[in-house]
């Protein structure tokens, strides 16, 4: 089961937050850019425990809610992020919070993930797919048994994330998108912003997944 929280409003611009897990059992969280208490309240009332927060990358709208969420629980919750994006957590320029007149710093211990690494958390098998270009440490998380791909800002419905930010690596955009396009076309795609979609639909309709000489 995937529960979606969306806070893209004028008051609080934050990425989609996803909670994965059966009601009454342990859960995982993908991205946590909102400080809204609704996320904590949902986890506390619907799940036995939160076993981890997986960050697709380090921009402020994906990480801002992590410290307050962690403080709400009396047990430790591990946080996962690619090693290339660790500097973004505490650098307002790199995490782009300076663009909204803020200086967001997320000073928490993290577990560094790498490309092709397989994580096993709360009975979920999760494959890390490094897709650098939006940021150097952007990743997708593949839950193969759930047929779900959490793409952060690497892939949206009909579009992709920006490549003009201080932490971007535009030269790696095509290779990263080809890596995504090579996956099972029937995967559900859960992006960092906007509506969910599936990979087959994006390969047919998303102009960024059409490659020359193919």
PDB file of N, CA and C in Angstrom, residues 73-171:
ATOM      1  N   UNK A  73       9.371  10.879  17.397  1.00  0.00           N
ATOM      2  CA  UNK A  73       9.375   9.475  17.805  1.00  0.00           C
ATOM      3  C   UNK A  73      10.464   9.233  18.851  1.00  0.00           C
ATOM      4  N   UNK A  74      10.215   8.265  19.724  1.00  0.00           N
ATOM      5  CA  UNK A  74      11.147   7.963  20.795  1.00  0.00           C
ATOM      6  C   UNK A  74      12.186   6.919  20.374  1.00  0.00           C
ATOM      7  N   UNK A  75      12.052   6.420  19.160  1.00  0.00           N
ATOM      8  CA  UNK A  75      13.020   5.446  18.655  1.00  0.00           C
ATOM      9  C   UNK A  75      13.760   6.030  17.446  1.00  0.00           C
ATOM     10  N   UNK A  76      14.886   5.446  17.118  1.00  0.00           N
ATOM     11  CA  UNK A  76      15.700   5.940  16.010  1.00  0.00           C
ATOM     12  C   UNK A  76      15.124   5.480  14.668  1.00  0.00           C
ATOM     13  N   UNK A  77      15.101   6.389  13.712  1.00  0.00           N
ATOM     14  CA  UNK A  77      14.638   6.085  12.357  1.00  0.00           C
ATOM     15  C   UNK A  77      15.787   6.401  11.401  1.00  0.00           C
ATOM     16  N   UNK A  78      16.341   5.415  10.701  1.00  0.00           N
ATOM     17  CA  UNK A  78      17.458   5.679   9.788  1.00  0.00           C
ATOM     18  C   UNK A  78      17.026   6.493   8.568  1.00  0.00           C
ATOM     19  N   UNK A  79      17.922   7.337   8.107  1.00  0.00           N
ATOM     20  CA  UNK A  79      17.689   8.176   6.930  1.00  0.00           C
ATOM     21  C   UNK A  79      18.694   7.766   5.864  1.00  0.00           C
ATOM     22  N   UNK A  80      18.205   7.583   4.630  1.00  0.00           N
ATOM     23  CA  UNK A  80      19.056   7.115   3.532  1.00  0.00           C
ATOM     24  C   UNK A  80      19.125   8.168   2.428  1.00  0.00           C
ATOM     25  N   UNK A  81      20.334   8.393   1.919  1.00  0.00           N
ATOM     26  CA  UNK A  81      20.539   9.340   0.817  1.00  0.00           C
ATOM     27  C   UNK A  81      21.834   8.955   0.100  1.00  0.00           C
ATOM     28  N   UNK A  82      21.918   9.259  -1.184  1.00  0.00           N
ATOM     29  CA  UNK A  82      23.152   8.959  -1.917  1.00  0.00           C
ATOM     30  C   UNK A  82      24.287   9.829  -1.394  1.00  0.00           C
ATOM     31  N   UNK A  83      25.479   9.252  -1.368  1.00  0.00           N
ATOM     32  CA  UNK A  83      26.633   9.939  -0.800  1.00  0.00           C
ATOM     33  C   UNK A  83      26.930  11.272  -1.489  1.00  0.00           C
ATOM     34  N   UNK A  84      26.627  11.387  -2.795  1.00  0.00           N
ATOM     35  CA  UNK A  84      26.901  12.635  -3.521  1.00  0.00           C
ATOM     36  C   UNK A  84      26.002  13.785  -3.061  1.00  0.00           C
ATOM     37  N   UNK A  85      24.880  13.463  -2.441  1.00  0.00           N
ATOM     38  CA  UNK A  85      23.952  14.523  -2.024  1.00  0.00           C
ATOM     39  C   UNK A  85      24.006  14.831  -0.536  1.00  0.00           C
ATOM     40  N   UNK A  86      24.880  14.188   0.186  1.00  0.00           N
ATOM     41  CA  UNK A  86      25.024  14.495   1.610  1.00  0.00           C
ATOM     42  C   UNK A  86      25.343  15.976   1.845  1.00  0.00           C
ATOM     43  N   UNK A  87      26.218  16.613   1.044  1.00  0.00           N
ATOM     44  CA  UNK A  87      26.515  18.034   1.270  1.00  0.00           C
ATOM     45  C   UNK A  87      25.293  18.951   1.143  1.00  0.00           C
ATOM     46  N   UNK A  88      24.289  18.531   0.384  1.00  0.00           N
ATOM     47  CA  UNK A  88      23.107  19.369   0.199  1.00  0.00           C
ATOM     48  C   UNK A  88      22.309  19.530   1.484  1.00  0.00           C
ATOM     49  N   UNK A  89      22.394  18.558   2.356  1.00  0.00           N
ATOM     50  CA  UNK A  89      21.589  18.582   3.571  1.00  0.00           C
ATOM     51  C   UNK A  89      21.855  19.814   4.423  1.00  0.00           C
ATOM     52  N   UNK A  90      23.086  20.289   4.421  1.00  0.00           N
ATOM     53  CA  UNK A  90      23.457  21.395   5.307  1.00  0.00           C
ATOM     54  C   UNK A  90      23.938  22.640   4.560  1.00  0.00           C
ATOM     55  N   UNK A  91      23.755  22.667   3.249  1.00  0.00           N
ATOM     56  CA  UNK A  91      24.192  23.817   2.447  1.00  0.00           C
ATOM     57  C   UNK A  91      22.986  24.452   1.757  1.00  0.00           C
ATOM     58  N   UNK A  92      22.504  25.598   2.246  1.00  0.00           N
ATOM     59  CA  UNK A  92      21.310  26.240   1.681  1.00  0.00           C
ATOM     60  C   UNK A  92      21.437  26.607   0.207  1.00  0.00           C
ATOM     61  N   UNK A  93      22.662  26.864  -0.261  1.00  0.00           N
ATOM     62  CA  UNK A  93      22.841  27.156  -1.675  1.00  0.00           C
ATOM     63  C   UNK A  93      22.626  25.895  -2.491  1.00  0.00           C
ATOM     64  N   UNK A  94      23.256  24.805  -2.084  1.00  0.00           N
ATOM     65  CA  UNK A  94      23.136  23.561  -2.827  1.00  0.00           C
ATOM     66  C   UNK A  94      21.733  22.948  -2.728  1.00  0.00           C
ATOM     67  N   UNK A  95      21.095  23.066  -1.572  1.00  0.00           N
ATOM     68  CA  UNK A  95      19.752  22.480  -1.457  1.00  0.00           C
ATOM     69  C   UNK A  95      18.649  23.420  -1.934  1.00  0.00           C
ATOM     70  N   UNK A  96      19.051  24.589  -2.440  1.00  0.00           N
ATOM     71  CA  UNK A  96      18.164  25.556  -3.099  1.00  0.00           C
ATOM     72  C   UNK A  96      17.207  26.274  -2.160  1.00  0.00           C
ATOM     73  N   UNK A  97      17.343  26.113  -0.864  1.00  0.00           N
ATOM     74  CA  UNK A  97      16.445  26.830   0.049  1.00  0.00           C
ATOM     75  C   UNK A  97      16.706  28.325   0.034  1.00  0.00           C
ATOM     76  N   UNK A  98      17.910  28.696  -0.382  1.00  0.00           N
ATOM     77  CA  UNK A  98      18.239  30.118  -0.458  1.00  0.00           C
ATOM     78  C   UNK A  98      17.373  30.835  -1.494  1.00  0.00           C
ATOM     79  N   UNK A  99      16.840  30.077  -2.468  1.00  0.00           N
ATOM     80  CA  UNK A  99      15.995  30.669  -3.514  1.00  0.00           C
ATOM     81  C   UNK A  99      14.628  31.090  -2.980  1.00  0.00           C
ATOM     82  N   UNK A 100      14.238  30.585  -1.808  1.00  0.00           N
ATOM     83  CA  UNK A 100      12.959  31.001  -1.205  1.00  0.00           C
ATOM     84  C   UNK A 100      13.204  31.891   0.011  1.00  0.00           C
ATOM     85  N   UNK A 101      14.413  32.441   0.081  1.00  0.00           N
ATOM     86  CA  UNK A 101      14.746  33.354   1.174  1.00  0.00           C
ATOM     87  C   UNK A 101      14.903  32.662   2.509  1.00  0.00           C
ATOM     88  N   UNK A 102      15.307  31.407   2.479  1.00  0.00           N
ATOM     89  CA  UNK A 102      15.454  30.630   3.708  1.00  0.00           C
ATOM     90  C   UNK A 102      16.813  29.954   3.705  1.00  0.00           C
ATOM     91  N   UNK A 103      17.208  29.467   4.861  1.00  0.00           N
ATOM     92  CA  UNK A 103      18.467  28.736   4.954  1.00  0.00           C
ATOM     93  C   UNK A 103      18.211  27.440   5.711  1.00  0.00           C
ATOM     94  N   UNK A 104      17.726  26.472   4.977  1.00  0.00           N
ATOM     95  CA  UNK A 104      17.355  25.196   5.574  1.00  0.00           C
ATOM     96  C   UNK A 104      18.572  24.291   5.676  1.00  0.00           C
ATOM     97  N   UNK A 105      18.782  23.778   6.880  1.00  0.00           N
ATOM     98  CA  UNK A 105      19.867  22.837   7.126  1.00  0.00           C
ATOM     99  C   UNK A 105      19.307  21.629   7.864  1.00  0.00           C
ATOM    100  N   UNK A 106      19.559  20.466   7.323  1.00  0.00           N
ATOM    101  CA  UNK A 106      19.074  19.227   7.934  1.00  0.00           C
ATOM    102  C   UNK A 106      20.288  18.472   8.467  1.00  0.00           C
ATOM    103  N   UNK A 107      20.523  18.659   9.743  1.00  0.00           N
ATOM    104  CA  UNK A 107      21.710  18.093  10.380  1.00  0.00           C
ATOM    105  C   UNK A 107      21.327  16.810  11.108  1.00  0.00           C
ATOM    106  N   UNK A 108      21.262  15.722  10.375  1.00  0.00           N
ATOM    107  CA  UNK A 108      20.890  14.435  10.971  1.00  0.00           C
ATOM    108  C   UNK A 108      21.850  13.357  10.471  1.00  0.00           C
ATOM    109  N   UNK A 109      22.046  12.305  11.242  1.00  0.00           N
ATOM    110  CA  UNK A 109      22.875  11.194  10.761  1.00  0.00           C
ATOM    111  C   UNK A 109      22.211  10.523   9.568  1.00  0.00           C
ATOM    112  N   UNK A 110      23.006  10.071   8.604  1.00  0.00           N
ATOM    113  CA  UNK A 110      22.444   9.429   7.416  1.00  0.00           C
ATOM    114  C   UNK A 110      23.196   8.151   7.081  1.00  0.00           C
ATOM    115  N   UNK A 111      22.509   7.278   6.361  1.00  0.00           N
ATOM    116  CA  UNK A 111      23.119   6.101   5.762  1.00  0.00           C
ATOM    117  C   UNK A 111      23.306   6.395   4.278  1.00  0.00           C
ATOM    118  N   UNK A 112      24.522   6.263   3.790  1.00  0.00           N
ATOM    119  CA  UNK A 112      24.814   6.585   2.397  1.00  0.00           C
ATOM    120  C   UNK A 112      24.540   5.385   1.504  1.00  0.00           C
ATOM    121  N   UNK A 113      23.797   5.618   0.423  1.00  0.00           N
ATOM    122  CA  UNK A 113      23.476   4.533  -0.507  1.00  0.00           C
ATOM    123  C   UNK A 113      24.258   4.707  -1.805  1.00  0.00           C
ATOM    124  N   UNK A 114      24.383   3.608  -2.547  1.00  0.00           N
ATOM    125  CA  UNK A 114      25.129   3.609  -3.798  1.00  0.00           C
ATOM    126  C   UNK A 114      24.311   2.956  -4.907  1.00  0.00           C
ATOM    127  N   UNK A 115      24.709   3.225  -6.127  1.00  0.00           N
ATOM    128  CA  UNK A 115      24.041   2.638  -7.293  1.00  0.00           C
ATOM    129  C   UNK A 115      24.056   1.114  -7.219  1.00  0.00           C
ATOM    130  N   UNK A 116      22.931   0.512  -7.543  1.00  0.00           N
ATOM    131  CA  UNK A 116      22.745  -0.947  -7.597  1.00  0.00           C
ATOM    132  C   UNK A 116      22.713  -1.609  -6.220  1.00  0.00           C
ATOM    133  N   UNK A 117      22.796  -0.823  -5.182  1.00  0.00           N
ATOM    134  CA  UNK A 117      22.719  -1.392  -3.837  1.00  0.00           C
ATOM    135  C   UNK A 117      21.302  -1.903  -3.572  1.00  0.00           C
ATOM    136  N   UNK A 118      21.208  -3.026  -2.889  1.00  0.00           N
ATOM    137  CA  UNK A 118      19.897  -3.548  -2.505  1.00  0.00           C
ATOM    138  C   UNK A 118      19.713  -3.367  -1.007  1.00  0.00           C
ATOM    139  N   UNK A 119      18.680  -2.632  -0.655  1.00  0.00           N
ATOM    140  CA  UNK A 119      18.343  -2.416   0.745  1.00  0.00           C
ATOM    141  C   UNK A 119      17.213  -3.360   1.119  1.00  0.00           C
ATOM    142  N   UNK A 120      17.264  -3.893   2.305  1.00  0.00           N
ATOM    143  CA  UNK A 120      16.159  -4.682   2.833  1.00  0.00           C
ATOM    144  C   UNK A 120      15.725  -4.033   4.138  1.00  0.00           C
ATOM    145  N   UNK A 121      14.570  -3.374   4.083  1.00  0.00           N
ATOM    146  CA  UNK A 121      14.063  -2.622   5.224  1.00  0.00           C
ATOM    147  C   UNK A 121      12.586  -2.947   5.403  1.00  0.00           C
ATOM    148  N   UNK A 122      12.224  -3.307   6.607  1.00  0.00           N
ATOM    149  CA  UNK A 122      10.823  -3.607   6.931  1.00  0.00           C
ATOM    150  C   UNK A 122      10.228  -4.597   5.936  1.00  0.00           C
ATOM    151  N   UNK A 123      11.005  -5.641   5.631  1.00  0.00           N
ATOM    152  CA  UNK A 123      10.601  -6.725   4.727  1.00  0.00           C
ATOM    153  C   UNK A 123      10.483  -6.292   3.268  1.00  0.00           C
ATOM    154  N   UNK A 124      10.860  -5.055   2.964  1.00  0.00           N
ATOM    155  CA  UNK A 124      10.844  -4.569   1.581  1.00  0.00           C
ATOM    156  C   UNK A 124      12.246  -4.695   0.984  1.00  0.00           C
ATOM    157  N   UNK A 125      12.309  -5.177  -0.256  1.00  0.00           N
ATOM    158  CA  UNK A 125      13.555  -5.171  -1.010  1.00  0.00           C
ATOM    159  C   UNK A 125      13.543  -3.950  -1.915  1.00  0.00           C
ATOM    160  N   UNK A 126      14.564  -3.138  -1.793  1.00  0.00           N
ATOM    161  CA  UNK A 126      14.608  -1.870  -2.507  1.00  0.00           C
ATOM    162  C   UNK A 126      15.921  -1.768  -3.266  1.00  0.00           C
ATOM    163  N   UNK A 127      15.838  -1.544  -4.560  1.00  0.00           N
ATOM    164  CA  UNK A 127      17.051  -1.365  -5.363  1.00  0.00           C
ATOM    165  C   UNK A 127      17.308   0.119  -5.567  1.00  0.00           C
ATOM    166  N   UNK A 128      18.536   0.529  -5.313  1.00  0.00           N
ATOM    167  CA  UNK A 128      18.935   1.918  -5.523  1.00  0.00           C
ATOM    168  C   UNK A 128      19.415   2.087  -6.957  1.00  0.00           C
ATOM    169  N   UNK A 129      18.845   3.050  -7.660  1.00  0.00           N
ATOM    170  CA  UNK A 129      19.242   3.333  -9.042  1.00  0.00           C
ATOM    171  C   UNK A 129      19.729   4.780  -9.098  1.00  0.00           C
ATOM    172  N   UNK A 130      21.023   4.958  -9.260  1.00  0.00           N
ATOM    173  CA  UNK A 130      21.616   6.297  -9.291  1.00  0.00           C
ATOM    174  C   UNK A 130      21.288   6.967 -10.618  1.00  0.00           C
ATOM    175  N   UNK A 131      20.615   8.105 -10.572  1.00  0.00           N
ATOM    176  CA  UNK A 131      20.212   8.825 -11.791  1.00  0.00           C
ATOM    177  C   UNK A 131      20.640  10.290 -11.692  1.00  0.00           C
ATOM    178  N   UNK A 132      21.932  10.543 -11.672  1.00  0.00           N
ATOM    179  CA  UNK A 132      22.418  11.913 -11.502  1.00  0.00           C
ATOM    180  C   UNK A 132      22.134  12.788 -12.722  1.00  0.00           C
ATOM    181  N   UNK A 133      21.627  13.950 -12.460  1.00  0.00           N
ATOM    182  CA  UNK A 133      21.540  15.078 -13.397  1.00  0.00           C
ATOM    183  C   UNK A 133      20.779  16.213 -12.731  1.00  0.00           C
ATOM    184  N   UNK A 134      19.624  15.925 -12.128  1.00  0.00           N
ATOM    185  CA  UNK A 134      18.920  16.963 -11.364  1.00  0.00           C
ATOM    186  C   UNK A 134      19.788  17.389 -10.190  1.00  0.00           C
ATOM    187  N   UNK A 135      20.352  16.415  -9.500  1.00  0.00           N
ATOM    188  CA  UNK A 135      21.469  16.612  -8.574  1.00  0.00           C
ATOM    189  C   UNK A 135      22.454  15.474  -8.823  1.00  0.00           C
ATOM    190  N   UNK A 136      23.659  15.637  -8.347  1.00  0.00           N
ATOM    191  CA  UNK A 136      24.681  14.609  -8.566  1.00  0.00           C
ATOM    192  C   UNK A 136      24.337  13.306  -7.846  1.00  0.00           C
ATOM    193  N   UNK A 137      23.564  13.413  -6.783  1.00  0.00           N
ATOM    194  CA  UNK A 137      23.235  12.227  -6.013  1.00  0.00           C
ATOM    195  C   UNK A 137      21.791  11.789  -6.129  1.00  0.00           C
ATOM    196  N   UNK A 138      21.099  12.243  -7.149  1.00  0.00           N
ATOM    197  CA  UNK A 138      19.708  11.831  -7.336  1.00  0.00           C
ATOM    198  C   UNK A 138      19.623  10.320  -7.543  1.00  0.00           C
ATOM    199  N   UNK A 139      18.635   9.713  -6.912  1.00  0.00           N
ATOM    200  CA  UNK A 139      18.409   8.292  -7.096  1.00  0.00           C
ATOM    201  C   UNK A 139      16.919   8.012  -7.279  1.00  0.00           C
ATOM    202  N   UNK A 140      16.635   6.854  -7.873  1.00  0.00           N
ATOM    203  CA  UNK A 140      15.294   6.288  -7.877  1.00  0.00           C
ATOM    204  C   UNK A 140      15.333   5.062  -6.971  1.00  0.00           C
ATOM    205  N   UNK A 141      14.214   4.783  -6.332  1.00  0.00           N
ATOM    206  CA  UNK A 141      14.102   3.592  -5.494  1.00  0.00           C
ATOM    207  C   UNK A 141      13.102   2.642  -6.126  1.00  0.00           C
ATOM    208  N   UNK A 142      13.576   1.455  -6.470  1.00  0.00           N
ATOM    209  CA  UNK A 142      12.742   0.451  -7.120  1.00  0.00           C
ATOM    210  C   UNK A 142      12.263  -0.586  -6.108  1.00  0.00           C
ATOM    211  N   UNK A 143      10.944  -0.645  -5.922  1.00  0.00           N
ATOM    212  CA  UNK A 143      10.307  -1.676  -5.106  1.00  0.00           C
ATOM    213  C   UNK A 143       9.717  -2.677  -6.092  1.00  0.00           C
ATOM    214  N   UNK A 144      10.518  -3.660  -6.475  1.00  0.00           N
ATOM    215  CA  UNK A 144      10.118  -4.555  -7.559  1.00  0.00           C
ATOM    216  C   UNK A 144       8.887  -5.382  -7.196  1.00  0.00           C
ATOM    217  N   UNK A 145       8.816  -5.864  -5.976  1.00  0.00           N
ATOM    218  CA  UNK A 145       7.680  -6.683  -5.570  1.00  0.00           C
ATOM    219  C   UNK A 145       6.382  -5.874  -5.551  1.00  0.00           C
ATOM    220  N   UNK A 146       6.495  -4.578  -5.293  1.00  0.00           N
ATOM    221  CA  UNK A 146       5.327  -3.701  -5.288  1.00  0.00           C
ATOM    222  C   UNK A 146       5.086  -3.077  -6.667  1.00  0.00           C
ATOM    223  N   UNK A 147       5.977  -3.378  -7.619  1.00  0.00           N
ATOM    224  CA  UNK A 147       5.876  -2.836  -8.978  1.00  0.00           C
ATOM    225  C   UNK A 147       5.873  -1.304  -8.961  1.00  0.00           C
ATOM    226  N   UNK A 148       6.732  -0.745  -8.128  1.00  0.00           N
ATOM    227  CA  UNK A 148       6.723   0.700  -7.932  1.00  0.00           C
ATOM    228  C   UNK A 148       8.128   1.282  -8.047  1.00  0.00           C
ATOM    229  N   UNK A 149       8.224   2.394  -8.771  1.00  0.00           N
ATOM    230  CA  UNK A 149       9.478   3.121  -8.934  1.00  0.00           C
ATOM    231  C   UNK A 149       9.273   4.547  -8.427  1.00  0.00           C
ATOM    232  N   UNK A 150      10.024   4.926  -7.406  1.00  0.00           N
ATOM    233  CA  UNK A 150       9.944   6.266  -6.832  1.00  0.00           C
ATOM    234  C   UNK A 150      11.080   7.093  -7.419  1.00  0.00           C
ATOM    235  N   UNK A 151      10.719   8.065  -8.251  1.00  0.00           N
ATOM    236  CA  UNK A 151      11.702   8.718  -9.109  1.00  0.00           C
ATOM    237  C   UNK A 151      12.168  10.089  -8.629  1.00  0.00           C
ATOM    238  N   UNK A 152      11.622  10.597  -7.539  1.00  0.00           N
ATOM    239  CA  UNK A 152      12.030  11.925  -7.100  1.00  0.00           C
ATOM    240  C   UNK A 152      11.828  12.943  -8.212  1.00  0.00           C
ATOM    241  N   UNK A 153      12.870  13.750  -8.471  1.00  0.00           N
ATOM    242  CA  UNK A 153      12.787  14.745  -9.545  1.00  0.00           C
ATOM    243  C   UNK A 153      13.529  14.294 -10.801  1.00  0.00           C
ATOM    244  N   UNK A 154      13.837  13.004 -10.893  1.00  0.00           N
ATOM    245  CA  UNK A 154      14.465  12.490 -12.110  1.00  0.00           C
ATOM    246  C   UNK A 154      13.450  12.279 -13.221  1.00  0.00           C
ATOM    247  N   UNK A 155      12.206  11.981 -12.848  1.00  0.00           N
ATOM    248  CA  UNK A 155      11.167  11.765 -13.854  1.00  0.00           C
ATOM    249  C   UNK A 155       9.814  12.148 -13.288  1.00  0.00           C
ATOM    250  N   UNK A 156       9.120  13.008 -14.032  1.00  0.00           N
ATOM    251  CA  UNK A 156       7.747  13.390 -13.706  1.00  0.00           C
ATOM    252  C   UNK A 156       6.816  12.861 -14.791  1.00  0.00           C
ATOM    253  N   UNK A 157       5.537  12.978 -14.548  1.00  0.00           N
ATOM    254  CA  UNK A 157       4.574  12.696 -15.604  1.00  0.00           C
ATOM    255  C   UNK A 157       4.725  13.764 -16.681  1.00  0.00           C
ATOM    256  N   UNK A 158       5.228  13.370 -17.836  1.00  0.00           N
ATOM    257  CA  UNK A 158       5.381  14.281 -18.965  1.00  0.00           C
ATOM    258  C   UNK A 158       6.590  15.178 -18.929  1.00  0.00           C
ATOM    259  N   UNK A 159       7.438  15.052 -17.920  1.00  0.00           N
ATOM    260  CA  UNK A 159       8.570  15.968 -17.830  1.00  0.00           C
ATOM    261  C   UNK A 159       9.664  15.370 -16.949  1.00  0.00           C
ATOM    262  N   UNK A 160      10.661  16.204 -16.624  1.00  0.00           N
ATOM    263  CA  UNK A 160      11.755  15.802 -15.735  1.00  0.00           C
ATOM    264  C   UNK A 160      12.124  16.997 -14.864  1.00  0.00           C
ATOM    265  N   UNK A 161      13.033  16.779 -13.928  1.00  0.00           N
ATOM    266  CA  UNK A 161      13.485  17.855 -13.062  1.00  0.00           C
ATOM    267  C   UNK A 161      14.459  18.794 -13.751  1.00  0.00           C
ATOM    268  N   UNK A 162      14.656  19.940 -13.137  1.00  0.00           N
ATOM    269  CA  UNK A 162      15.536  20.965 -13.685  1.00  0.00           C
ATOM    270  C   UNK A 162      16.993  20.509 -13.723  1.00  0.00           C
ATOM    271  N   UNK A 163      17.750  21.140 -14.611  1.00  0.00           N
ATOM    272  CA  UNK A 163      19.178  20.824 -14.721  1.00  0.00           C
ATOM    273  C   UNK A 163      20.050  22.080 -14.590  1.00  0.00           C
ATOM    274  N   UNK A 164      19.475  23.172 -14.061  1.00  0.00           N
ATOM    275  CA  UNK A 164      20.195  24.444 -14.006  1.00  0.00           C
ATOM    276  C   UNK A 164      20.473  24.910 -12.579  1.00  0.00           C
ATOM    277  N   UNK A 165      20.419  24.006 -11.637  1.00  0.00           N
ATOM    278  CA  UNK A 165      20.666  24.364 -10.243  1.00  0.00           C
ATOM    279  C   UNK A 165      22.121  24.093  -9.874  1.00  0.00           C
ATOM    280  N   UNK A 166      22.623  24.703  -8.777  1.00  0.00           N
ATOM    281  CA  UNK A 166      24.045  24.544  -8.442  1.00  0.00           C
ATOM    282  C   UNK A 166      24.506  23.099  -8.293  1.00  0.00           C
ATOM    283  N   UNK A 167      23.603  22.216  -7.912  1.00  0.00           N
ATOM    284  CA  UNK A 167      23.985  20.818  -7.704  1.00  0.00           C
ATOM    285  C   UNK A 167      23.649  19.921  -8.890  1.00  0.00           C
ATOM    286  N   UNK A 168      23.218  20.525 -10.008  1.00  0.00           N
ATOM    287  CA  UNK A 168      22.827  19.740 -11.184  1.00  0.00           C
ATOM    288  C   UNK A 168      24.042  19.270 -11.979  1.00  0.00           C
ATOM    289  N   UNK A 169      23.811  18.229 -12.773  1.00  0.00           N
ATOM    290  CA  UNK A 169      24.855  17.686 -13.655  1.00  0.00           C
ATOM    291  C   UNK A 169      24.198  17.362 -14.998  1.00  0.00           C
ATOM    292  N   UNK A 170      23.895  18.386 -15.811  1.00  0.00           N
ATOM    293  CA  UNK A 170      23.129  18.173 -17.044  1.00  0.00           C
ATOM    294  C   UNK A 170      23.780  17.208 -18.034  1.00  0.00           C
ATOM    295  N   UNK A 171      25.090  17.085 -18.002  1.00  0.00           N
ATOM    296  CA  UNK A 171      25.767  16.184 -18.952  1.00  0.00           C
ATOM    297  C   UNK A 171      25.394  14.716 -18.717  1.00  0.00           C
TER     298      UNK A 171
END
